[in-house]
Amino acid sequence: MKRAEKAFLEGKYTAALRSYGLILKDYPSLDEAKVGAYLSDLGLESEEEAQALFDYYLMIKDNKKNAVEIIHSLIESLDTTKESIRQLLTSPEEEEVEYGDGIRYADFLALVESRDSFKQAFEDIMFSTKVVITDKDEFIDFVTKLADEGFDEMALGYLDATASLFGNDQEVLALYNVVQGIKK
């Protein structure tokens, strides 16, 4: 168990998952190994979330009888939230592509490259075409470029309109500072 925890804390999630799996093979009802396996799997996708949940689990495991259920519930909530965001982002994409009045962000970036100017490419399409953004990274890149090119009000509009989609995502919230010119 200590080897599995050590691997987890060092961010070696594949090794931790393997170790927790071996423990569960011999002790299938060991709650601590179940939590470790869940969080190691989560760590492969999102290190910060996994580490935060692991720290929380360590704090509550001795004080709460249902610590495993609490962690499992939190993981399920994370998965549900991520799936909801994914659906909200992909549904508009499918709708835009279906109606033909949108341009995928990758295609827009190709247009920017051909014009040698984000500002000119954006001004060329801003009234006639919608830019279809499909994930958080594209959104962050798009809003950052809008702010860099002086489209501050428009960038704030995008941020305000999508605030509920991203919740308290710190990368997205940091965009408010970027738009206001407080760059890291």
Short mmCIF file of N, CA and C in Angstrom, two decimals:
data_model
loop_
_atom_site.label_atom_id
_atom_site.label_comp_id
_atom_site.label_asym_id
_atom_site.label_seq_id
_atom_site.Cartn_x
_atom_site.Cartn_y
_atom_site.Cartn_z
N MET A 1 0.83 -1.19 0.00
CA MET A 1 0.00 0.00 0.00
C MET A 1 0.88 1.26 0.00
N LYS A 2 1.95 1.22 0.78
CA LYS A 2 2.84 2.40 0.85
C LYS A 2 3.49 2.67 -0.51
N ARG A 3 3.85 1.61 -1.24
CA ARG A 3 4.46 1.78 -2.56
C ARG A 3 3.46 2.43 -3.52
N ALA A 4 2.21 2.01 -3.45
CA ALA A 4 1.17 2.56 -4.31
C ALA A 4 0.95 4.04 -3.99
N GLU A 5 0.87 4.37 -2.70
CA GLU A 5 0.68 5.76 -2.28
C GLU A 5 1.87 6.62 -2.70
N LYS A 6 3.07 6.08 -2.54
CA LYS A 6 4.28 6.83 -2.92
C LYS A 6 4.26 7.14 -4.42
N ALA A 7 3.93 6.13 -5.22
CA ALA A 7 3.87 6.34 -6.68
C ALA A 7 2.81 7.38 -7.01
N PHE A 8 1.67 7.31 -6.34
CA PHE A 8 0.60 8.28 -6.58
C PHE A 8 1.08 9.69 -6.25
N LEU A 9 1.65 9.87 -5.08
CA LEU A 9 2.10 11.19 -4.64
C LEU A 9 3.21 11.75 -5.52
N GLU A 10 3.97 10.88 -6.16
CA GLU A 10 5.03 11.32 -7.08
C GLU A 10 4.49 11.57 -8.49
N GLY A 11 3.18 11.35 -8.67
CA GLY A 11 2.57 11.58 -9.98
C GLY A 11 2.78 10.44 -10.96
N LYS A 12 3.20 9.30 -10.48
CA LYS A 12 3.40 8.11 -11.32
C LYS A 12 2.11 7.29 -11.29
N TYR A 13 1.11 7.78 -12.00
CA TYR A 13 -0.24 7.23 -11.88
C TYR A 13 -0.37 5.83 -12.48
N THR A 14 0.36 5.53 -13.53
CA THR A 14 0.30 4.19 -14.11
C THR A 14 0.86 3.17 -13.12
N ALA A 15 1.98 3.49 -12.51
CA ALA A 15 2.58 2.60 -11.51
C ALA A 15 1.67 2.47 -10.29
N ALA A 16 1.10 3.57 -9.87
CA ALA A 16 0.19 3.54 -8.72
C ALA A 16 -1.03 2.68 -9.03
N LEU A 17 -1.59 2.85 -10.22
CA LEU A 17 -2.76 2.07 -10.62
C LEU A 17 -2.42 0.58 -10.65
N ARG A 18 -1.26 0.25 -11.16
CA ARG A 18 -0.83 -1.15 -11.19
C ARG A 18 -0.71 -1.70 -9.77
N SER A 19 -0.10 -0.93 -8.88
CA SER A 19 0.07 -1.38 -7.50
C SER A 19 -1.27 -1.55 -6.78
N TYR A 20 -2.15 -0.56 -6.95
CA TYR A 20 -3.47 -0.68 -6.33
C TYR A 20 -4.24 -1.87 -6.92
N GLY A 21 -4.06 -2.11 -8.22
CA GLY A 21 -4.72 -3.26 -8.85
C GLY A 21 -4.25 -4.58 -8.27
N LEU A 22 -2.94 -4.69 -8.03
CA LEU A 22 -2.41 -5.92 -7.42
C LEU A 22 -2.94 -6.11 -6.00
N ILE A 23 -3.05 -5.02 -5.27
CA ILE A 23 -3.61 -5.10 -3.91
C ILE A 23 -5.07 -5.55 -3.97
N LEU A 24 -5.82 -4.98 -4.90
CA LEU A 24 -7.24 -5.34 -5.01
C LEU A 24 -7.44 -6.77 -5.48
N LYS A 25 -6.47 -7.31 -6.20
CA LYS A 25 -6.56 -8.70 -6.63
C LYS A 25 -6.58 -9.62 -5.41
N ASP A 26 -5.74 -9.29 -4.42
CA ASP A 26 -5.66 -10.11 -3.20
C ASP A 26 -6.70 -9.70 -2.15
N TYR A 27 -7.04 -8.41 -2.13
CA TYR A 27 -7.99 -7.89 -1.13
C TYR A 27 -9.05 -7.05 -1.84
N PRO A 28 -10.00 -7.68 -2.53
CA PRO A 28 -10.96 -6.95 -3.37
C PRO A 28 -11.90 -5.99 -2.63
N SER A 29 -11.99 -6.11 -1.33
CA SER A 29 -12.90 -5.22 -0.61
C SER A 29 -12.16 -4.12 0.17
N LEU A 30 -10.87 -3.97 -0.05
CA LEU A 30 -10.08 -2.98 0.66
C LEU A 30 -10.39 -1.58 0.11
N ASP A 31 -11.12 -0.81 0.91
CA ASP A 31 -11.60 0.50 0.47
C ASP A 31 -10.48 1.45 0.08
N GLU A 32 -9.40 1.46 0.86
CA GLU A 32 -8.30 2.38 0.58
C GLU A 32 -7.67 2.09 -0.79
N ALA A 33 -7.59 0.83 -1.15
CA ALA A 33 -7.04 0.47 -2.47
C ALA A 33 -8.01 0.84 -3.58
N LYS A 34 -9.31 0.73 -3.31
CA LYS A 34 -10.31 1.14 -4.30
C LYS A 34 -10.20 2.62 -4.59
N VAL A 35 -10.10 3.43 -3.54
CA VAL A 35 -9.96 4.88 -3.71
C VAL A 35 -8.67 5.19 -4.46
N GLY A 36 -7.59 4.51 -4.09
CA GLY A 36 -6.32 4.73 -4.76
C GLY A 36 -6.41 4.41 -6.24
N ALA A 37 -7.09 3.33 -6.59
CA ALA A 37 -7.26 2.96 -8.00
C ALA A 37 -8.09 4.00 -8.73
N TYR A 38 -9.20 4.43 -8.12
CA TYR A 38 -10.04 5.47 -8.73
C TYR A 38 -9.22 6.73 -9.01
N LEU A 39 -8.50 7.17 -7.98
CA LEU A 39 -7.78 8.43 -8.10
C LEU A 39 -6.56 8.32 -9.02
N SER A 40 -5.93 7.15 -9.06
CA SER A 40 -4.82 6.95 -10.00
C SER A 40 -5.33 7.04 -11.43
N ASP A 41 -6.47 6.44 -11.68
CA ASP A 41 -7.07 6.52 -13.01
C ASP A 41 -7.41 7.97 -13.35
N LEU A 42 -7.98 8.69 -12.39
CA LEU A 42 -8.29 10.10 -12.60
C LEU A 42 -7.01 10.90 -12.83
N GLY A 43 -5.94 10.55 -12.12
CA GLY A 43 -4.67 11.25 -12.24
C GLY A 43 -4.08 11.17 -13.64
N LEU A 44 -4.38 10.09 -14.36
CA LEU A 44 -3.91 9.96 -15.74
C LEU A 44 -4.53 11.03 -16.63
N GLU A 45 -5.71 11.50 -16.23
CA GLU A 45 -6.42 12.51 -17.01
C GLU A 45 -6.23 13.91 -16.44
N SER A 46 -6.29 14.02 -15.11
CA SER A 46 -6.22 15.34 -14.48
C SER A 46 -5.48 15.24 -13.15
N GLU A 47 -4.20 15.56 -13.19
CA GLU A 47 -3.35 15.43 -12.01
C GLU A 47 -3.83 16.29 -10.83
N GLU A 48 -4.18 17.54 -11.12
CA GLU A 48 -4.58 18.45 -10.04
C GLU A 48 -5.82 17.94 -9.31
N GLU A 49 -6.81 17.49 -10.05
CA GLU A 49 -8.04 16.99 -9.43
C GLU A 49 -7.75 15.75 -8.60
N ALA A 50 -6.95 14.84 -9.15
CA ALA A 50 -6.64 13.61 -8.44
C ALA A 50 -5.89 13.89 -7.14
N GLN A 51 -4.89 14.76 -7.21
CA GLN A 51 -4.11 15.07 -6.01
C GLN A 51 -4.98 15.76 -4.96
N ALA A 52 -5.85 16.66 -5.41
CA ALA A 52 -6.73 17.36 -4.46
C ALA A 52 -7.68 16.38 -3.77
N LEU A 53 -8.25 15.48 -4.54
CA LEU A 53 -9.16 14.49 -3.95
C LEU A 53 -8.41 13.54 -3.03
N PHE A 54 -7.19 13.18 -3.39
CA PHE A 54 -6.40 12.30 -2.54
C PHE A 54 -6.10 12.98 -1.21
N ASP A 55 -5.71 14.24 -1.26
CA ASP A 55 -5.46 14.99 -0.03
C ASP A 55 -6.71 15.06 0.83
N TYR A 56 -7.84 15.31 0.19
CA TYR A 56 -9.11 15.38 0.91
C TYR A 56 -9.43 14.02 1.54
N TYR A 57 -9.22 12.95 0.79
CA TYR A 57 -9.47 11.61 1.31
C TYR A 57 -8.60 11.34 2.54
N LEU A 58 -7.33 11.70 2.47
CA LEU A 58 -6.44 11.48 3.62
C LEU A 58 -6.93 12.24 4.85
N MET A 59 -7.53 13.41 4.64
CA MET A 59 -8.04 14.21 5.76
C MET A 59 -9.26 13.58 6.39
N ILE A 60 -10.14 12.99 5.58
CA ILE A 60 -11.43 12.52 6.12
C ILE A 60 -11.47 11.03 6.41
N LYS A 61 -10.51 10.24 5.94
CA LYS A 61 -10.63 8.79 6.04
C LYS A 61 -10.69 8.28 7.48
N ASP A 62 -10.04 8.94 8.41
CA ASP A 62 -10.06 8.48 9.80
C ASP A 62 -11.25 9.02 10.57
N ASN A 63 -11.86 10.11 10.09
CA ASN A 63 -12.94 10.75 10.82
C ASN A 63 -14.34 10.39 10.31
N LYS A 64 -14.43 9.95 9.08
CA LYS A 64 -15.73 9.69 8.47
C LYS A 64 -15.80 8.23 8.05
N LYS A 65 -16.86 7.56 8.48
CA LYS A 65 -17.03 6.16 8.12
C LYS A 65 -17.29 5.98 6.63
N ASN A 66 -17.90 6.97 6.01
CA ASN A 66 -18.27 6.86 4.60
C ASN A 66 -17.30 7.63 3.70
N ALA A 67 -16.04 7.73 4.06
CA ALA A 67 -15.05 8.49 3.29
C ALA A 67 -14.95 7.97 1.86
N VAL A 68 -15.00 6.66 1.68
CA VAL A 68 -14.90 6.08 0.34
C VAL A 68 -16.08 6.51 -0.51
N GLU A 69 -17.28 6.48 0.08
CA GLU A 69 -18.47 6.90 -0.66
C GLU A 69 -18.42 8.38 -1.01
N ILE A 70 -17.88 9.18 -0.11
CA ILE A 70 -17.75 10.62 -0.38
C ILE A 70 -16.82 10.84 -1.57
N ILE A 71 -15.68 10.18 -1.58
CA ILE A 71 -14.72 10.34 -2.68
C ILE A 71 -15.33 9.81 -3.98
N HIS A 72 -15.97 8.66 -3.91
CA HIS A 72 -16.59 8.10 -5.11
C HIS A 72 -17.66 9.06 -5.66
N SER A 73 -18.43 9.65 -4.77
CA SER A 73 -19.46 10.61 -5.19
C SER A 73 -18.82 11.84 -5.84
N LEU A 74 -17.72 12.32 -5.28
CA LEU A 74 -17.03 13.48 -5.86
C LEU A 74 -16.49 13.16 -7.25
N ILE A 75 -15.94 11.95 -7.43
CA ILE A 75 -15.43 11.55 -8.74
C ILE A 75 -16.57 11.47 -9.74
N GLU A 76 -17.70 10.89 -9.34
CA GLU A 76 -18.85 10.82 -10.23
C GLU A 76 -19.34 12.21 -10.61
N SER A 77 -19.34 13.14 -9.65
CA SER A 77 -19.75 14.51 -9.93
C SER A 77 -18.82 15.17 -10.94
N LEU A 78 -17.51 14.94 -10.78
CA LEU A 78 -16.54 15.48 -11.74
C LEU A 78 -16.80 14.93 -13.14
N ASP A 79 -17.03 13.62 -13.22
CA ASP A 79 -17.28 13.01 -14.53
C ASP A 79 -18.55 13.56 -15.16
N THR A 80 -19.59 13.73 -14.35
CA THR A 80 -20.86 14.24 -14.86
C THR A 80 -20.70 15.67 -15.35
N THR A 81 -19.97 16.49 -14.59
CA THR A 81 -19.75 17.88 -14.98
C THR A 81 -18.94 17.97 -16.27
N LYS A 82 -17.89 17.17 -16.38
CA LYS A 82 -17.07 17.17 -17.60
C LYS A 82 -17.90 16.74 -18.80
N GLU A 83 -18.73 15.73 -18.62
CA GLU A 83 -19.57 15.26 -19.72
C GLU A 83 -20.57 16.33 -20.13
N SER A 84 -21.13 17.04 -19.16
CA SER A 84 -22.08 18.11 -19.47
C SER A 84 -21.40 19.22 -20.27
N ILE A 85 -20.21 19.60 -19.87
CA ILE A 85 -19.46 20.63 -20.59
C ILE A 85 -19.15 20.16 -22.00
N ARG A 86 -18.71 18.91 -22.13
CA ARG A 86 -18.39 18.36 -23.45
C ARG A 86 -19.62 18.40 -24.35
N GLN A 87 -20.77 18.02 -23.81
CA GLN A 87 -22.00 18.03 -24.61
C GLN A 87 -22.39 19.46 -25.00
N LEU A 88 -22.24 20.39 -24.06
CA LEU A 88 -22.58 21.78 -24.37
C LEU A 88 -21.66 22.35 -25.45
N LEU A 89 -20.41 21.93 -25.44
CA LEU A 89 -19.48 22.43 -26.44
C LEU A 89 -19.64 21.73 -27.78
N THR A 90 -19.96 20.45 -27.78
CA THR A 90 -20.08 19.74 -29.06
C THR A 90 -21.44 19.93 -29.69
N SER A 91 -22.48 20.10 -28.91
CA SER A 91 -23.80 20.32 -29.49
C SER A 91 -23.84 21.56 -30.37
N PRO A 92 -23.32 22.71 -29.92
CA PRO A 92 -23.30 23.87 -30.80
C PRO A 92 -22.44 23.62 -32.04
N GLU A 93 -21.33 22.88 -31.88
CA GLU A 93 -20.49 22.60 -33.05
C GLU A 93 -21.28 21.82 -34.09
N GLU A 94 -21.96 20.76 -33.67
CA GLU A 94 -22.73 19.96 -34.62
C GLU A 94 -23.82 20.80 -35.27
N GLU A 95 -24.46 21.64 -34.48
CA GLU A 95 -25.52 22.49 -35.01
C GLU A 95 -24.97 23.49 -36.02
N GLU A 96 -23.84 24.11 -35.70
CA GLU A 96 -23.25 25.09 -36.61
C GLU A 96 -22.80 24.45 -37.91
N VAL A 97 -22.15 23.30 -37.81
CA VAL A 97 -21.67 22.63 -39.01
C VAL A 97 -22.86 22.19 -39.86
N GLU A 98 -23.92 21.73 -39.19
CA GLU A 98 -25.11 21.29 -39.91
C GLU A 98 -25.73 22.43 -40.71
N TYR A 99 -25.78 23.62 -40.15
CA TYR A 99 -26.40 24.75 -40.83
C TYR A 99 -25.43 25.47 -41.76
N GLY A 100 -24.17 25.14 -41.70
CA GLY A 100 -23.22 25.68 -42.66
C GLY A 100 -22.82 27.13 -42.45
N ASP A 101 -23.20 27.76 -41.34
CA ASP A 101 -22.83 29.16 -41.16
C ASP A 101 -21.72 29.33 -40.13
N GLY A 102 -20.99 28.26 -39.89
CA GLY A 102 -19.88 28.34 -38.95
C GLY A 102 -18.60 27.86 -39.57
N ILE A 103 -17.50 28.22 -38.91
CA ILE A 103 -16.18 27.79 -39.34
C ILE A 103 -15.48 27.20 -38.11
N ARG A 104 -14.92 26.01 -38.27
CA ARG A 104 -14.21 25.40 -37.15
C ARG A 104 -13.01 26.27 -36.78
N TYR A 105 -12.62 26.22 -35.52
CA TYR A 105 -11.52 27.06 -35.06
C TYR A 105 -10.23 26.76 -35.82
N ALA A 106 -9.97 25.48 -36.11
CA ALA A 106 -8.77 25.12 -36.86
C ALA A 106 -8.78 25.76 -38.25
N ASP A 107 -9.96 25.79 -38.89
CA ASP A 107 -10.06 26.43 -40.20
C ASP A 107 -9.88 27.95 -40.09
N PHE A 108 -10.40 28.50 -39.01
CA PHE A 108 -10.21 29.93 -38.78
C PHE A 108 -8.72 30.26 -38.62
N LEU A 109 -7.99 29.41 -37.87
CA LEU A 109 -6.55 29.64 -37.70
C LEU A 109 -5.81 29.55 -39.03
N ALA A 110 -6.27 28.67 -39.91
CA ALA A 110 -5.66 28.59 -41.26
C ALA A 110 -5.91 29.89 -42.02
N LEU A 111 -7.11 30.47 -41.85
CA LEU A 111 -7.43 31.75 -42.46
C LEU A 111 -6.53 32.85 -41.90
N VAL A 112 -6.32 32.82 -40.60
CA VAL A 112 -5.43 33.80 -39.95
C VAL A 112 -4.03 33.70 -40.56
N GLU A 113 -3.58 32.49 -40.72
CA GLU A 113 -2.23 32.29 -41.28
C GLU A 113 -2.15 32.80 -42.72
N SER A 114 -3.18 32.55 -43.50
CA SER A 114 -3.15 33.01 -44.89
C SER A 114 -3.21 34.53 -44.99
N ARG A 115 -3.84 35.18 -44.01
CA ARG A 115 -3.94 36.65 -44.01
C ARG A 115 -2.76 37.29 -43.28
N ASP A 116 -1.98 36.47 -42.56
CA ASP A 116 -0.87 36.96 -41.73
C ASP A 116 -1.33 37.92 -40.65
N SER A 117 -2.61 37.83 -40.26
CA SER A 117 -3.13 38.75 -39.25
C SER A 117 -4.41 38.19 -38.64
N PHE A 118 -4.38 37.96 -37.33
CA PHE A 118 -5.58 37.51 -36.63
C PHE A 118 -6.67 38.57 -36.76
N LYS A 119 -6.27 39.82 -36.54
CA LYS A 119 -7.24 40.92 -36.55
C LYS A 119 -7.95 41.02 -37.90
N GLN A 120 -7.20 40.98 -38.99
CA GLN A 120 -7.81 41.10 -40.31
C GLN A 120 -8.72 39.91 -40.61
N ALA A 121 -8.25 38.71 -40.29
CA ALA A 121 -9.07 37.52 -40.54
C ALA A 121 -10.36 37.57 -39.72
N PHE A 122 -10.25 37.98 -38.45
CA PHE A 122 -11.43 38.05 -37.61
C PHE A 122 -12.40 39.12 -38.11
N GLU A 123 -11.87 40.27 -38.48
CA GLU A 123 -12.73 41.34 -39.01
C GLU A 123 -13.43 40.90 -40.30
N ASP A 124 -12.75 40.09 -41.11
CA ASP A 124 -13.33 39.62 -42.36
C ASP A 124 -14.54 38.71 -42.13
N ILE A 125 -14.53 37.95 -41.05
CA ILE A 125 -15.61 36.98 -40.85
C ILE A 125 -16.59 37.33 -39.72
N MET A 126 -16.26 38.31 -38.90
CA MET A 126 -17.01 38.51 -37.66
C MET A 126 -18.50 38.78 -37.85
N PHE A 127 -18.92 39.34 -38.94
CA PHE A 127 -20.34 39.62 -39.11
C PHE A 127 -21.06 38.56 -39.94
N SER A 128 -20.30 37.72 -40.63
CA SER A 128 -20.94 36.76 -41.53
C SER A 128 -20.80 35.31 -41.10
N THR A 129 -19.83 35.01 -40.26
CA THR A 129 -19.54 33.62 -39.92
C THR A 129 -19.27 33.50 -38.43
N LYS A 130 -19.72 32.39 -37.87
CA LYS A 130 -19.44 32.11 -36.46
C LYS A 130 -18.22 31.19 -36.39
N VAL A 131 -17.37 31.42 -35.40
CA VAL A 131 -16.23 30.55 -35.15
C VAL A 131 -16.71 29.48 -34.16
N VAL A 132 -16.62 28.23 -34.58
CA VAL A 132 -17.10 27.11 -33.76
C VAL A 132 -15.93 26.58 -32.94
N ILE A 133 -16.04 26.73 -31.63
CA ILE A 133 -15.00 26.32 -30.70
C ILE A 133 -15.47 25.05 -30.01
N THR A 134 -14.60 24.03 -29.99
CA THR A 134 -15.03 22.72 -29.51
C THR A 134 -14.43 22.29 -28.19
N ASP A 135 -13.42 23.02 -27.68
CA ASP A 135 -12.87 22.62 -26.38
C ASP A 135 -12.29 23.83 -25.64
N LYS A 136 -11.92 23.60 -24.41
CA LYS A 136 -11.44 24.67 -23.54
C LYS A 136 -10.16 25.30 -24.07
N ASP A 137 -9.24 24.50 -24.59
CA ASP A 137 -7.98 25.04 -25.10
C ASP A 137 -8.22 26.00 -26.26
N GLU A 138 -9.12 25.63 -27.17
CA GLU A 138 -9.45 26.53 -28.27
C GLU A 138 -10.08 27.81 -27.74
N PHE A 139 -10.95 27.68 -26.76
CA PHE A 139 -11.60 28.85 -26.18
C PHE A 139 -10.57 29.80 -25.57
N ILE A 140 -9.66 29.25 -24.78
CA ILE A 140 -8.63 30.08 -24.14
C ILE A 140 -7.77 30.78 -25.20
N ASP A 141 -7.37 30.03 -26.21
CA ASP A 141 -6.56 30.61 -27.28
C ASP A 141 -7.31 31.73 -28.00
N PHE A 142 -8.56 31.49 -28.32
CA PHE A 142 -9.37 32.46 -29.05
C PHE A 142 -9.56 33.75 -28.24
N VAL A 143 -9.94 33.62 -26.99
CA VAL A 143 -10.17 34.80 -26.15
C VAL A 143 -8.87 35.56 -25.93
N THR A 144 -7.78 34.84 -25.74
CA THR A 144 -6.47 35.49 -25.56
C THR A 144 -6.10 36.29 -26.80
N LYS A 145 -6.31 35.70 -27.97
CA LYS A 145 -5.97 36.40 -29.22
C LYS A 145 -6.90 37.60 -29.43
N LEU A 146 -8.16 37.46 -29.07
CA LEU A 146 -9.06 38.61 -29.17
C LEU A 146 -8.54 39.77 -28.32
N ALA A 147 -8.15 39.46 -27.09
CA ALA A 147 -7.65 40.49 -26.18
C ALA A 147 -6.34 41.09 -26.71
N ASP A 148 -5.45 40.25 -27.21
CA ASP A 148 -4.18 40.74 -27.74
C ASP A 148 -4.37 41.69 -28.92
N GLU A 149 -5.43 41.47 -29.69
CA GLU A 149 -5.68 42.30 -30.87
C GLU A 149 -6.60 43.49 -30.60
N GLY A 150 -6.94 43.71 -29.33
CA GLY A 150 -7.73 44.88 -28.98
C GLY A 150 -9.24 44.69 -28.97
N PHE A 151 -9.70 43.47 -29.12
CA PHE A 151 -11.14 43.20 -29.08
C PHE A 151 -11.56 42.87 -27.64
N ASP A 152 -11.23 43.74 -26.70
CA ASP A 152 -11.46 43.49 -25.28
C ASP A 152 -12.94 43.27 -24.95
N GLU A 153 -13.79 44.15 -25.45
CA GLU A 153 -15.22 44.02 -25.13
C GLU A 153 -15.79 42.71 -25.65
N MET A 154 -15.38 42.33 -26.85
CA MET A 154 -15.85 41.08 -27.42
C MET A 154 -15.32 39.89 -26.61
N ALA A 155 -14.05 39.96 -26.20
CA ALA A 155 -13.46 38.89 -25.38
C ALA A 155 -14.21 38.76 -24.06
N LEU A 156 -14.53 39.90 -23.43
CA LEU A 156 -15.31 39.86 -22.19
C LEU A 156 -16.70 39.29 -22.43
N GLY A 157 -17.29 39.60 -23.55
CA GLY A 157 -18.60 39.05 -23.89
C GLY A 157 -18.56 37.54 -23.99
N TYR A 158 -17.53 37.01 -24.64
CA TYR A 158 -17.38 35.55 -24.73
C TYR A 158 -17.18 34.95 -23.34
N LEU A 159 -16.34 35.59 -22.53
CA LEU A 159 -16.10 35.08 -21.18
C LEU A 159 -17.39 35.07 -20.35
N ASP A 160 -18.10 36.17 -20.37
CA ASP A 160 -19.33 36.26 -19.58
C ASP A 160 -20.38 35.26 -20.06
N ALA A 161 -20.46 35.07 -21.37
CA ALA A 161 -21.47 34.17 -21.93
C ALA A 161 -21.18 32.71 -21.61
N THR A 162 -19.91 32.37 -21.40
CA THR A 162 -19.57 30.97 -21.17
C THR A 162 -19.15 30.69 -19.72
N ALA A 163 -19.25 31.65 -18.86
CA ALA A 163 -18.81 31.47 -17.47
C ALA A 163 -19.45 30.25 -16.81
N SER A 164 -20.72 30.03 -17.05
CA SER A 164 -21.39 28.90 -16.40
C SER A 164 -20.93 27.56 -16.95
N LEU A 165 -20.42 27.52 -18.17
CA LEU A 165 -19.94 26.26 -18.75
C LEU A 165 -18.69 25.76 -18.06
N PHE A 166 -17.82 26.69 -17.67
CA PHE A 166 -16.53 26.30 -17.13
C PHE A 166 -16.47 26.38 -15.60
N GLY A 167 -17.51 26.86 -14.96
CA GLY A 167 -17.52 26.92 -13.50
C GLY A 167 -16.37 27.74 -12.96
N ASN A 168 -15.64 27.18 -12.02
CA ASN A 168 -14.51 27.88 -11.40
C ASN A 168 -13.18 27.47 -11.99
N ASP A 169 -13.15 27.10 -13.25
CA ASP A 169 -11.91 26.71 -13.91
C ASP A 169 -10.94 27.89 -13.87
N GLN A 170 -9.81 27.71 -13.21
CA GLN A 170 -8.87 28.81 -12.98
C GLN A 170 -8.23 29.31 -14.27
N GLU A 171 -8.01 28.43 -15.23
CA GLU A 171 -7.43 28.87 -16.51
C GLU A 171 -8.39 29.82 -17.23
N VAL A 172 -9.66 29.49 -17.19
CA VAL A 172 -10.65 30.34 -17.85
C VAL A 172 -10.83 31.64 -17.07
N LEU A 173 -10.90 31.56 -15.75
CA LEU A 173 -11.05 32.77 -14.94
C LEU A 173 -9.85 33.70 -15.11
N ALA A 174 -8.65 33.14 -15.32
CA ALA A 174 -7.46 33.96 -15.52
C ALA A 174 -7.55 34.79 -16.81
N LEU A 175 -8.42 34.38 -17.71
CA LEU A 175 -8.59 35.15 -18.95
C LEU A 175 -9.11 36.56 -18.68
N TYR A 176 -9.86 36.73 -17.60
CA TYR A 176 -10.33 38.07 -17.26
C TYR A 176 -9.12 38.99 -17.03
N ASN A 177 -8.07 38.47 -16.40
CA ASN A 177 -6.86 39.27 -16.19
C ASN A 177 -6.16 39.54 -17.51
N VAL A 178 -6.15 38.56 -18.40
CA VAL A 178 -5.52 38.74 -19.71
C VAL A 178 -6.24 39.84 -20.48
N VAL A 179 -7.56 39.79 -20.46
CA VAL A 179 -8.35 40.79 -21.20
C VAL A 179 -8.11 42.18 -20.62
N GLN A 180 -7.94 42.27 -19.33
CA GLN A 180 -7.72 43.56 -18.68
C GLN A 180 -6.25 43.99 -18.74
N GLY A 181 -5.40 43.20 -19.41
CA GLY A 181 -4.02 43.58 -19.61
C GLY A 181 -3.08 43.20 -18.49
N ILE A 182 -3.53 42.37 -17.54
CA ILE A 182 -2.69 41.95 -16.44
C ILE A 182 -2.15 40.57 -16.80
N LYS A 183 -1.14 40.52 -17.65
CA LYS A 183 -0.60 39.25 -18.12
C LYS A 183 0.45 38.72 -17.18
N LYS A 184 0.53 37.41 -17.17
CA LYS A 184 1.52 36.75 -16.30
C LYS A 184 2.91 37.00 -16.81
#
